[in-house]
PDB file of C-alpha atoms and ligand atoms in Angstrom:
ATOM      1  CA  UNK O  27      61.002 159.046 122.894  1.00 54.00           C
ATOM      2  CA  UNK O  28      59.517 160.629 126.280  1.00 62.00           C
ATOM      3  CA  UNK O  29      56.924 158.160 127.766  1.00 70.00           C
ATOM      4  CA  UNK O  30      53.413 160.184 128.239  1.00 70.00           C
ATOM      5  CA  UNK O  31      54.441 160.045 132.014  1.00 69.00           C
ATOM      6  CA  UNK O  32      57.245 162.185 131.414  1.00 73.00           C
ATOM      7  CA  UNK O  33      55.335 164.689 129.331  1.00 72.00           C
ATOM      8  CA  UNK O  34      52.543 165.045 131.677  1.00 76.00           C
ATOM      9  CA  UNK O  35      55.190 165.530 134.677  1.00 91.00           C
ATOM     10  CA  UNK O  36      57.285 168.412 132.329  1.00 91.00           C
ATOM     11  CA  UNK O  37      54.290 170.087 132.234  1.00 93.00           C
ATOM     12  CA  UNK O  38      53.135 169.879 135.446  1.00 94.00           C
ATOM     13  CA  UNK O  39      56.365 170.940 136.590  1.00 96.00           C
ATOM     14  CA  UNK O  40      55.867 174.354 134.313  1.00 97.00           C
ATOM     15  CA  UNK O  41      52.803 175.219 135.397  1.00 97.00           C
ATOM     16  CA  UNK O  42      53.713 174.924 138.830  1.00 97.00           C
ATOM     17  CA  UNK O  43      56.690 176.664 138.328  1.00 97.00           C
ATOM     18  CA  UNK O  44      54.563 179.713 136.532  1.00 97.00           C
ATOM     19  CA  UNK O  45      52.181 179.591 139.106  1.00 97.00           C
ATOM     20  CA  UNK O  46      55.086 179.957 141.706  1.00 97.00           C
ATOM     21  CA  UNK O  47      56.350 183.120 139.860  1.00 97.00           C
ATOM     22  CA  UNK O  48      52.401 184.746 140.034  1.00 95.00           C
ATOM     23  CA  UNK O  49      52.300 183.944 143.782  1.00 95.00           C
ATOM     24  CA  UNK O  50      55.497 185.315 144.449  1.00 95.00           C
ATOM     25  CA  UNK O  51      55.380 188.377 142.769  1.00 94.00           C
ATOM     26  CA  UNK O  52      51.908 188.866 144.315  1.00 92.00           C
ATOM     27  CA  UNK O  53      53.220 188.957 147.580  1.00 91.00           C
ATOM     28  CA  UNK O  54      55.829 190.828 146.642  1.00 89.00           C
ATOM     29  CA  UNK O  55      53.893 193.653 145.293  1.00 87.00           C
ATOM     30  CA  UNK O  56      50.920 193.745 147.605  1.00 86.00           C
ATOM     31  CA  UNK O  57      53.715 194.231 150.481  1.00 83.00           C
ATOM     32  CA  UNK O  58      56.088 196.730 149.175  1.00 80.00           C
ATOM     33  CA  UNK O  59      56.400 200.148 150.723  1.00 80.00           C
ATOM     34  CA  UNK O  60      54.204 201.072 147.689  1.00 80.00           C
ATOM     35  CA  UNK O  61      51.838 198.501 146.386  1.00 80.00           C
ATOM     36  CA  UNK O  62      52.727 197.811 142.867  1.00 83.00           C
ATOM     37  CA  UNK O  63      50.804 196.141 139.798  1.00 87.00           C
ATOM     38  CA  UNK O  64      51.632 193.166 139.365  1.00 91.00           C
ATOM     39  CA  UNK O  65      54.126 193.233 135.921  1.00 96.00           C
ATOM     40  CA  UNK O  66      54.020 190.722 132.993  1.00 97.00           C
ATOM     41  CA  UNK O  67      55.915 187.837 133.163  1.00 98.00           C
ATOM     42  CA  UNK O  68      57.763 187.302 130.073  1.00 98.00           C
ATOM     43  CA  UNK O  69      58.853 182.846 129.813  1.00 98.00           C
ATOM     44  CA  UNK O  70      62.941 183.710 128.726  1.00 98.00           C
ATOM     45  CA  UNK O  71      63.137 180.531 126.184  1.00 97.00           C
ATOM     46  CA  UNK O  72      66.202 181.045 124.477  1.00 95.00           C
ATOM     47  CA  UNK O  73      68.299 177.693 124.575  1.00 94.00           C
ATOM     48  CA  UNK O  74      65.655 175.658 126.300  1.00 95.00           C
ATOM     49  CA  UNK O  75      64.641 171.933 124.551  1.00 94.00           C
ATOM     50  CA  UNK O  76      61.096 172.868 122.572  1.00 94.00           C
ATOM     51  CA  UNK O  77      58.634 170.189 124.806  1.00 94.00           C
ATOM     52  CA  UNK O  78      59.518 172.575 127.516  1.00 95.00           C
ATOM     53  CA  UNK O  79      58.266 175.209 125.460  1.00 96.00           C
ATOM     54  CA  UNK O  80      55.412 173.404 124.612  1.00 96.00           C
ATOM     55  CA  UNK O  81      54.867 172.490 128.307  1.00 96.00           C
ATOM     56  CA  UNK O  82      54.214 176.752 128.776  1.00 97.00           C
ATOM     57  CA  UNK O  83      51.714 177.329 126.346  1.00 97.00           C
ATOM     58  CA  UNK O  84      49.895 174.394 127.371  1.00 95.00           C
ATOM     59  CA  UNK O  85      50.328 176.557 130.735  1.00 95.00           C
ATOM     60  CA  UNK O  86      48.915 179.100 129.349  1.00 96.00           C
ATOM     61  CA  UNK O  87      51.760 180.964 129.017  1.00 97.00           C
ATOM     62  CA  UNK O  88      51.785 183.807 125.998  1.00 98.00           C
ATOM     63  CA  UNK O  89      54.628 186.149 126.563  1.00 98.00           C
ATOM     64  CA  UNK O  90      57.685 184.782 125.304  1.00 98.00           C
ATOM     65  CA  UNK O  91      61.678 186.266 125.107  1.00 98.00           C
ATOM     66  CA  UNK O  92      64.173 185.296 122.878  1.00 98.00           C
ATOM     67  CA  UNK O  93      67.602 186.612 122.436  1.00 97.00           C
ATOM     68  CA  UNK O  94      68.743 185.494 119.060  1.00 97.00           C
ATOM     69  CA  UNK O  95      66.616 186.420 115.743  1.00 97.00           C
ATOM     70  CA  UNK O  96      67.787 182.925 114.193  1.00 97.00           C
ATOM     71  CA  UNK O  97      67.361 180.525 116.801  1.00 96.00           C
ATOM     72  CA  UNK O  98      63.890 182.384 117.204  1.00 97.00           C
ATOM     73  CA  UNK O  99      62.794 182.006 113.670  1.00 97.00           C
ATOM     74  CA  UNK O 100      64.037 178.266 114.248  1.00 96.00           C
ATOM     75  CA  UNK O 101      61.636 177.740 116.823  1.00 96.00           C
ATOM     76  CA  UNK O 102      58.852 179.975 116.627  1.00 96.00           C
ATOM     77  CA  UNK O 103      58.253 179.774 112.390  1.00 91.00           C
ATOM     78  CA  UNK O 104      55.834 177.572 112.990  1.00 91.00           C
ATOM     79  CA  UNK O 105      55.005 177.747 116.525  1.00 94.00           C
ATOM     80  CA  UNK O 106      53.442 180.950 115.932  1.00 94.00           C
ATOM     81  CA  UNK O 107      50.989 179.674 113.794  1.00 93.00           C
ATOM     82  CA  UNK O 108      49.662 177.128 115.899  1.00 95.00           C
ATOM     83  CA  UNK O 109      49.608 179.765 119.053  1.00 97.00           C
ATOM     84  CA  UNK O 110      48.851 183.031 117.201  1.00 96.00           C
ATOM     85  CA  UNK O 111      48.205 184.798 120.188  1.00 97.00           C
ATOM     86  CA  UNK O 112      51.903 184.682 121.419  1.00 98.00           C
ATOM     87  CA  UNK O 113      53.655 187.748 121.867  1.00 98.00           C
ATOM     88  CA  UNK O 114      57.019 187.249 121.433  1.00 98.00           C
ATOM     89  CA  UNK O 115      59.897 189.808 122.890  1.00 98.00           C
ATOM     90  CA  UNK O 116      63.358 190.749 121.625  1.00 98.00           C
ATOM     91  CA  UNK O 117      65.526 190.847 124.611  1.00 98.00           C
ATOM     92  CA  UNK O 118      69.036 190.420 123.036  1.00 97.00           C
ATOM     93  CA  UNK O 119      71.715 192.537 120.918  1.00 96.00           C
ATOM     94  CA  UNK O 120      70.701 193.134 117.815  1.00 97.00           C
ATOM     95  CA  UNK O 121      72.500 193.411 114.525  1.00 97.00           C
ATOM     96  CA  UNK O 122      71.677 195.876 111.649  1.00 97.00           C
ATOM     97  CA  UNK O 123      71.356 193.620 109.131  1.00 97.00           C
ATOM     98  CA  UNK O 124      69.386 191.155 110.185  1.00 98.00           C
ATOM     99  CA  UNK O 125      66.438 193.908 111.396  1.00 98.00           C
ATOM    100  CA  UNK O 126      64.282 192.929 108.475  1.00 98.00           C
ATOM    101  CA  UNK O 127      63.944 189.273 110.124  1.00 98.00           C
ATOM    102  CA  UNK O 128      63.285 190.675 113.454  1.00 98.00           C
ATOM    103  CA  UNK O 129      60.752 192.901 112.726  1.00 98.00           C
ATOM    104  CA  UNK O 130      59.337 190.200 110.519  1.00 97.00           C
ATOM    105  CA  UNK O 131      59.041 187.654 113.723  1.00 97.00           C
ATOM    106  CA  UNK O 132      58.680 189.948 116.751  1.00 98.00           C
ATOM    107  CA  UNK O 133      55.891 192.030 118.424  1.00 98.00           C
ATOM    108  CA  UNK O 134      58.374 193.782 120.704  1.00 98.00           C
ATOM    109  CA  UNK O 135      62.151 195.029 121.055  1.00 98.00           C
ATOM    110  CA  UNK O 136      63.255 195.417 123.873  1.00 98.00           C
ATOM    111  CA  UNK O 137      67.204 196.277 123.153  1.00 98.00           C
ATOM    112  CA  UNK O 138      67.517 199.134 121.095  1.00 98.00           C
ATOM    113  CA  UNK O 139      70.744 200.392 122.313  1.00 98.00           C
ATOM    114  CA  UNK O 140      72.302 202.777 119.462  1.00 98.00           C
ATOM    115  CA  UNK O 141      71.334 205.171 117.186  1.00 98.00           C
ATOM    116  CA  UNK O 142      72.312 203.095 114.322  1.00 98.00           C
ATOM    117  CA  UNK O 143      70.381 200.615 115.037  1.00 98.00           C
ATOM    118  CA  UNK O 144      67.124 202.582 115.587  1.00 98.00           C
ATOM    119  CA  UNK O 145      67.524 203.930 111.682  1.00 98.00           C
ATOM    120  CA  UNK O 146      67.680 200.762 110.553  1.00 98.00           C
ATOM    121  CA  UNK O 147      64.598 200.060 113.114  1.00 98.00           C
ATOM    122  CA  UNK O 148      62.625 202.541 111.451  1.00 98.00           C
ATOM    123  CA  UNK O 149      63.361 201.805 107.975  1.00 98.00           C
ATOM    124  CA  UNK O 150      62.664 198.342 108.522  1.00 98.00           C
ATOM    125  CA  UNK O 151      59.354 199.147 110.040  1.00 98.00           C
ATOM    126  CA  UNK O 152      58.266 201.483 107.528  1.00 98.00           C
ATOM    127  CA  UNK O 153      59.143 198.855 104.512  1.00 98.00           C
ATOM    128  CA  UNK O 154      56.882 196.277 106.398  1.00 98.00           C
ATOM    129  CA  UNK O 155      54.302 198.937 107.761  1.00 98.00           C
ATOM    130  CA  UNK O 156      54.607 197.113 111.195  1.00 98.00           C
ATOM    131  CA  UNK O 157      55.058 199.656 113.766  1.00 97.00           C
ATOM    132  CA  UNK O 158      56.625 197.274 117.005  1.00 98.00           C
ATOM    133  CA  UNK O 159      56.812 198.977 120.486  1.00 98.00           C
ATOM    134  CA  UNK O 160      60.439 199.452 121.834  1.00 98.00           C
ATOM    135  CA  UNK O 161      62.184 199.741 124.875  1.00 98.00           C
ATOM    136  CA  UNK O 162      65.984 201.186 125.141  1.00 98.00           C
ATOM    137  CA  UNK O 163      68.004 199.056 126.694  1.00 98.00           C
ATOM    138  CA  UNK O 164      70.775 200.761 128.985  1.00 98.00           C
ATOM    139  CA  UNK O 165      73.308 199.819 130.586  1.00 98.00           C
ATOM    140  CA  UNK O 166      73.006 200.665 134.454  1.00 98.00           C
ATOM    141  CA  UNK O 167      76.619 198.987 135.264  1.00 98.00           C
ATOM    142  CA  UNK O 168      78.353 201.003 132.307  1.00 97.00           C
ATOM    143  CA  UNK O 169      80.102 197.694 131.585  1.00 97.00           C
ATOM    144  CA  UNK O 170      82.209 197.721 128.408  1.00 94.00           C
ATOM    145  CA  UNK O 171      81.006 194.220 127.136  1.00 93.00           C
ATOM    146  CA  UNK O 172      77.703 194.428 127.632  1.00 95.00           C
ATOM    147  CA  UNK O 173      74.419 195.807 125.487  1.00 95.00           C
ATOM    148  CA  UNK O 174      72.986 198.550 126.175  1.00 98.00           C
ATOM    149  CA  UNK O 175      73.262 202.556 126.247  1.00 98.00           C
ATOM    150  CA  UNK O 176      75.261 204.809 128.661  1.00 98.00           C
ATOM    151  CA  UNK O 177      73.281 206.518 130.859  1.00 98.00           C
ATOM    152  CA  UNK O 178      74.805 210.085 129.887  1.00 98.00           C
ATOM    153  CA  UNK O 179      73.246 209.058 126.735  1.00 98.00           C
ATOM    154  CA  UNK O 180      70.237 207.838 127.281  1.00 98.00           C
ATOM    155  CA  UNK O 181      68.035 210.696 126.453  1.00 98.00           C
ATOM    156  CA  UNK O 182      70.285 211.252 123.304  1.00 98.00           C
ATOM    157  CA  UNK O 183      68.848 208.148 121.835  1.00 98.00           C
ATOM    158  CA  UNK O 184      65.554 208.854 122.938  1.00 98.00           C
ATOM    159  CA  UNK O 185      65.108 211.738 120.941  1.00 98.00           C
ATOM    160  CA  UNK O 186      66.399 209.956 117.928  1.00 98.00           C
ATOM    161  CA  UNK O 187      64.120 207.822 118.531  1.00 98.00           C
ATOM    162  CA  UNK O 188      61.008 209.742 118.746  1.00 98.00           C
ATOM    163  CA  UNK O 189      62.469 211.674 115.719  1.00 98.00           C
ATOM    164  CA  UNK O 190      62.302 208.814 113.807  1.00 98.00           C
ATOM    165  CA  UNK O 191      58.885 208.093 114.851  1.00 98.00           C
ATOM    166  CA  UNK O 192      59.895 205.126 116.709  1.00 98.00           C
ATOM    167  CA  UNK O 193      57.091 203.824 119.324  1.00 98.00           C
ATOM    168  CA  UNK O 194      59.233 204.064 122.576  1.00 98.00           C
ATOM    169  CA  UNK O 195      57.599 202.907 125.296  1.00 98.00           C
ATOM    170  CA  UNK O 196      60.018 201.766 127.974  1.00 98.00           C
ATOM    171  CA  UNK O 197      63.556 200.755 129.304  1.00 99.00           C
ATOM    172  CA  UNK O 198      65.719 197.686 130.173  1.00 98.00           C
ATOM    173  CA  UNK O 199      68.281 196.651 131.999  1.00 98.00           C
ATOM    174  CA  UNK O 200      70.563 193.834 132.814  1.00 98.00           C
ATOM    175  CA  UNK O 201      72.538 194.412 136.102  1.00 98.00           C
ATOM    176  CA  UNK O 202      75.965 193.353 136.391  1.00 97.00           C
ATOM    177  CA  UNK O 203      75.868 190.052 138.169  1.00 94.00           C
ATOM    178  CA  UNK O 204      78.265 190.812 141.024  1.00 93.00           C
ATOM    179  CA  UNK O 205      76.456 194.470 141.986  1.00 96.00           C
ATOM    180  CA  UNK O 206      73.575 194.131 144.388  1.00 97.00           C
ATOM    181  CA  UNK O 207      70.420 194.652 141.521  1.00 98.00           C
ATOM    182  CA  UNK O 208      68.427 196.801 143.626  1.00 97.00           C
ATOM    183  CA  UNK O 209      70.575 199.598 142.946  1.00 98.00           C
ATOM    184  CA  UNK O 210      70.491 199.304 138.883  1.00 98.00           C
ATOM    185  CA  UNK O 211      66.819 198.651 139.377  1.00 98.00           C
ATOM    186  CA  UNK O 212      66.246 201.613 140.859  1.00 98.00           C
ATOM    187  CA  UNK O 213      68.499 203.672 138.882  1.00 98.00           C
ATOM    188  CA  UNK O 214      66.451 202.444 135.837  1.00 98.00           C
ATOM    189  CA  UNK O 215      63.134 203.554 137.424  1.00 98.00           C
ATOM    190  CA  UNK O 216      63.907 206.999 137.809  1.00 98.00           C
ATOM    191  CA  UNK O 217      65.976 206.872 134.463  1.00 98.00           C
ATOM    192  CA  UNK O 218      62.072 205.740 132.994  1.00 98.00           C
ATOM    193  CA  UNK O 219      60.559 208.235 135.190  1.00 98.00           C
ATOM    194  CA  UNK O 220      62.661 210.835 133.804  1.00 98.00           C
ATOM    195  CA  UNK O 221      62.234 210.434 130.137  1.00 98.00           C
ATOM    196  CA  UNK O 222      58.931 209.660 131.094  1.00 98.00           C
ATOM    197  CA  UNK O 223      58.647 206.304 130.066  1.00 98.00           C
ATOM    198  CA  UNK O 224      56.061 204.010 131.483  1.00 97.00           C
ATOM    199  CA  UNK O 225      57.080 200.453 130.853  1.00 98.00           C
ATOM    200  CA  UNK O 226      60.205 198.920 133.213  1.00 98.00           C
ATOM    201  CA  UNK O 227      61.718 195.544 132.224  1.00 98.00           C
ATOM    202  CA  UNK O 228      64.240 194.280 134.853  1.00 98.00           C
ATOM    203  CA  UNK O 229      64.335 191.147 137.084  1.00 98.00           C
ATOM    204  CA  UNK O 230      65.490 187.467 135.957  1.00 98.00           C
ATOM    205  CA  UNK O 231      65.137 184.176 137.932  1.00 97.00           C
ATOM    206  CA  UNK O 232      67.351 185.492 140.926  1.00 96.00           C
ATOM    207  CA  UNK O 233      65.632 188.976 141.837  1.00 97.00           C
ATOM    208  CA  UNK O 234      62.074 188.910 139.692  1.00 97.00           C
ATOM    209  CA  UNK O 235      60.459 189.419 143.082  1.00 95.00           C
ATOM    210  CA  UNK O 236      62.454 192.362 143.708  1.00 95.00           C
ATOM    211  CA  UNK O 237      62.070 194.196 140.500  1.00 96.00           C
ATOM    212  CA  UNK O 238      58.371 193.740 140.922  1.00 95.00           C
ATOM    213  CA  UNK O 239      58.386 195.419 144.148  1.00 94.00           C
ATOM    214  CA  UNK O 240      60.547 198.281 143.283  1.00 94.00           C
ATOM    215  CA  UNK O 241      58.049 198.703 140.189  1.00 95.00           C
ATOM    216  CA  UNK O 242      59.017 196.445 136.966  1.00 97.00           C
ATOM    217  CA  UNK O 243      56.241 195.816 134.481  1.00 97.00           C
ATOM    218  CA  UNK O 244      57.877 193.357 132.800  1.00 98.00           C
ATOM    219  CA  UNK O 245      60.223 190.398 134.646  1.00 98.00           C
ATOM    220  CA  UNK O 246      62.086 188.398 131.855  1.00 98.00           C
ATOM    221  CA  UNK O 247      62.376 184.710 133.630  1.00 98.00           C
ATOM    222  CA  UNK O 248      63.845 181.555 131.954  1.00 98.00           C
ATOM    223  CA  UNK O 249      65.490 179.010 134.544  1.00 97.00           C
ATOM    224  CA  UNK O 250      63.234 179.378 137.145  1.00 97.00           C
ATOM    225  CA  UNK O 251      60.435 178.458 134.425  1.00 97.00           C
ATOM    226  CA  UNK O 252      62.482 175.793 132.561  1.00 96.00           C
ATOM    227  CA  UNK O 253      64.832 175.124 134.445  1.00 94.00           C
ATOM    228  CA  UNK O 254      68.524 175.169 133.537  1.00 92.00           C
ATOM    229  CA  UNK O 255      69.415 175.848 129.943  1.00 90.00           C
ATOM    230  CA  UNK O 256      70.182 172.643 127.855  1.00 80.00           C
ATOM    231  CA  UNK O 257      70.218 172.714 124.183  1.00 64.00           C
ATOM    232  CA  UNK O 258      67.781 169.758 122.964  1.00 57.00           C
TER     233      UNK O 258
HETATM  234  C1  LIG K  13      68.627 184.895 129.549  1.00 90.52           C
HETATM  235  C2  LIG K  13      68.017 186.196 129.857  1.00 90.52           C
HETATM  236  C3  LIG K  13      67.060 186.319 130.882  1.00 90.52           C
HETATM  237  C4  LIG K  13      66.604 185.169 131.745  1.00 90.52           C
HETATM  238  O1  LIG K  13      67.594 184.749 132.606  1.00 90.52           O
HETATM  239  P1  LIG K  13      67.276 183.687 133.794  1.00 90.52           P
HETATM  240  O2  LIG K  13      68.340 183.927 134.775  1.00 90.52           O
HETATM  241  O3  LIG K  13      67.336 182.332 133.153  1.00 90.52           O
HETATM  242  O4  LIG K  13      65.929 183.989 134.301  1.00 90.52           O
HETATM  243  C5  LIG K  13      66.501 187.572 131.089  1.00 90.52           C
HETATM  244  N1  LIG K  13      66.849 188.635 130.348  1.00 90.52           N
HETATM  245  C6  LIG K  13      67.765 188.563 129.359  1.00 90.52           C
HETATM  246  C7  LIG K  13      68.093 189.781 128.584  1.00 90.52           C
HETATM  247  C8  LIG K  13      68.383 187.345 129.080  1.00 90.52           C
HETATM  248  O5  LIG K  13      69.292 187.284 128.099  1.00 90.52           O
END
C-alpha cells in the first residue's frame, strides 16, 4: 500500500514533469530559425505501473500512446470509461489479426507500415463504421528489424491507402538510436511535405525539443514523464 504522501508526491512529480516538457518545447519552438506551433504531446505509457498513469490524467494529461493492443486493452478497458475524453494513440507494430481489437480501443494509428496491413485496416474500419486517422510509419534508418516502410516506398503505400479510403493524415518515425535524429527528422519532414501530409510524429524523451523545433506535431514521450519503465 502507497501512503497518501507517496501518491500526492507521484503526482506532483508528473505534473511537474509535463509541465517541464510544455516549457521546453515552448522555448524550443518560439526560438527556432522558424517559429513552430507548439506539437501535441502524446504521455508514451506502455510498461509504466498504472498510479503513474493515474498521476497524468489527474495532470490533465489526455493524449496517451501505447504500443501493444493487449496490454492496452488491459489497462485502458476501463480507464476509458472513467476518462472518456482520452485519446489514445497506436504507436507500435501491428498484427493483422488482431486489427479488430485495435480499432475497437484506439482513436489513432500511428504505424501503418504495409499494404497488408492497411486492407485489413480498412476492412476493419468499415465492419465497425469507425473511420480512425492514420499516420505511415517509415523507416528513415532503413533498418531491417525495425517497423516501418522504406522510403522508396513510401508513396506506394500511400496511394493504397487513399485507395482504400483510408484517412491518412501524417507520418512517423523512429530514428535509429546511434544516428544523430536530426537528420531522420528532417528527412521525415520533407518526406510529409512531399506526399503532402500535414501531421509529423517524431521526438521521444532524448530529442522531443528538437523535433519540435524542426516542426513535429506530435512528440511521443514516456520516461521523461514516468520515468523509467518498470512493470507494476
Ligand atoms: C517507447 C516509445 C516512445 C517513448 O520512448 P521514451 O524514450 O520513453 O520517451 C516513443 N515512441 C515509440 C514508438 C515508442 O515505442
Amino acid at each position: 500500500m502507497q501512503s497518501a504522501i507517496a501518491r500526492h508526491t507521484l503526482k506532483q512529480t508528473i505534473a511537474n514533469n509535463i509541465a517541464q516538457i510544455g516549457k521546453d518545447i515552448e522555448t524550443m519552438c518560439s526560438h527556432a530559425d522558424v517559429p513552430q506551433a507548439k506539437p501535441r504531446l502524446i504521455a508514451v505509457s506502455k510498461v509504466q505501473p498504472q498510479d503513474r498513469i493515474i498521476a497524468a490524467l489527474e495532470a490533465g494529461q489526455r493524449d496517451f500512446g501505447e504500443n501493444r493492443v493487449q496490454e492496452a486493452e488491459e489497462r485502458w478497458g476501463t480507464l476509458k470509461n472513467t476518462y472518456p475524453d482520452v485519446t489514445l494513440h497506436l504507436i507500435g507494430s501491428l498484427q493483422t489479426n488482431k486489427a479488430n481489437k485495435a480499432i475497437a480501443l484506439f482513436d489513432e494509428i500511428q504505424s501503418v507500415d504495409r499494404i497488408k496491413l492497411a486492407k485489413a485496416l480498412a476492412k476493419e474500419m468499415a465492419l465497425q463504421d469507425k473511420h480512425l486517422p492514420i499516420y505511415l510509419q517509415v523507416n528513415t534508418g532503413a533498418e531491417p528489424q525495425k517497423g516501418g516502410v522504406m522510403v522508396e516506398e513510401l508513396n506506394t503505400l500511400h496511394e493504397a491507402c487513399i485507395a482504400l479510403g483510408l484517412k491518412v493524415v501524417g507520418l512517423m518515425c523512429i530514428p535509429p538510436s546511434d544516428d544523430d535524429p536530426s537528420l531522420h527528422f528532417a528527412l521525415l519532414k520533407k518526406l510529409a511535405k512531399k506526399e503532402n501530409l500535414s501531421k509529423i510524429s517524431m521526438g521521444m524523451s532524448s530529442d522531443f525539443a528538437l523535433a519540435a523545433a524542426m516542426g513535429a506535431t506530435d512528440i511521443r514521450v514516456g520516461t521523461a514523464i514516468f520515468g523509467e519503465r518498470v512493470k507494476a
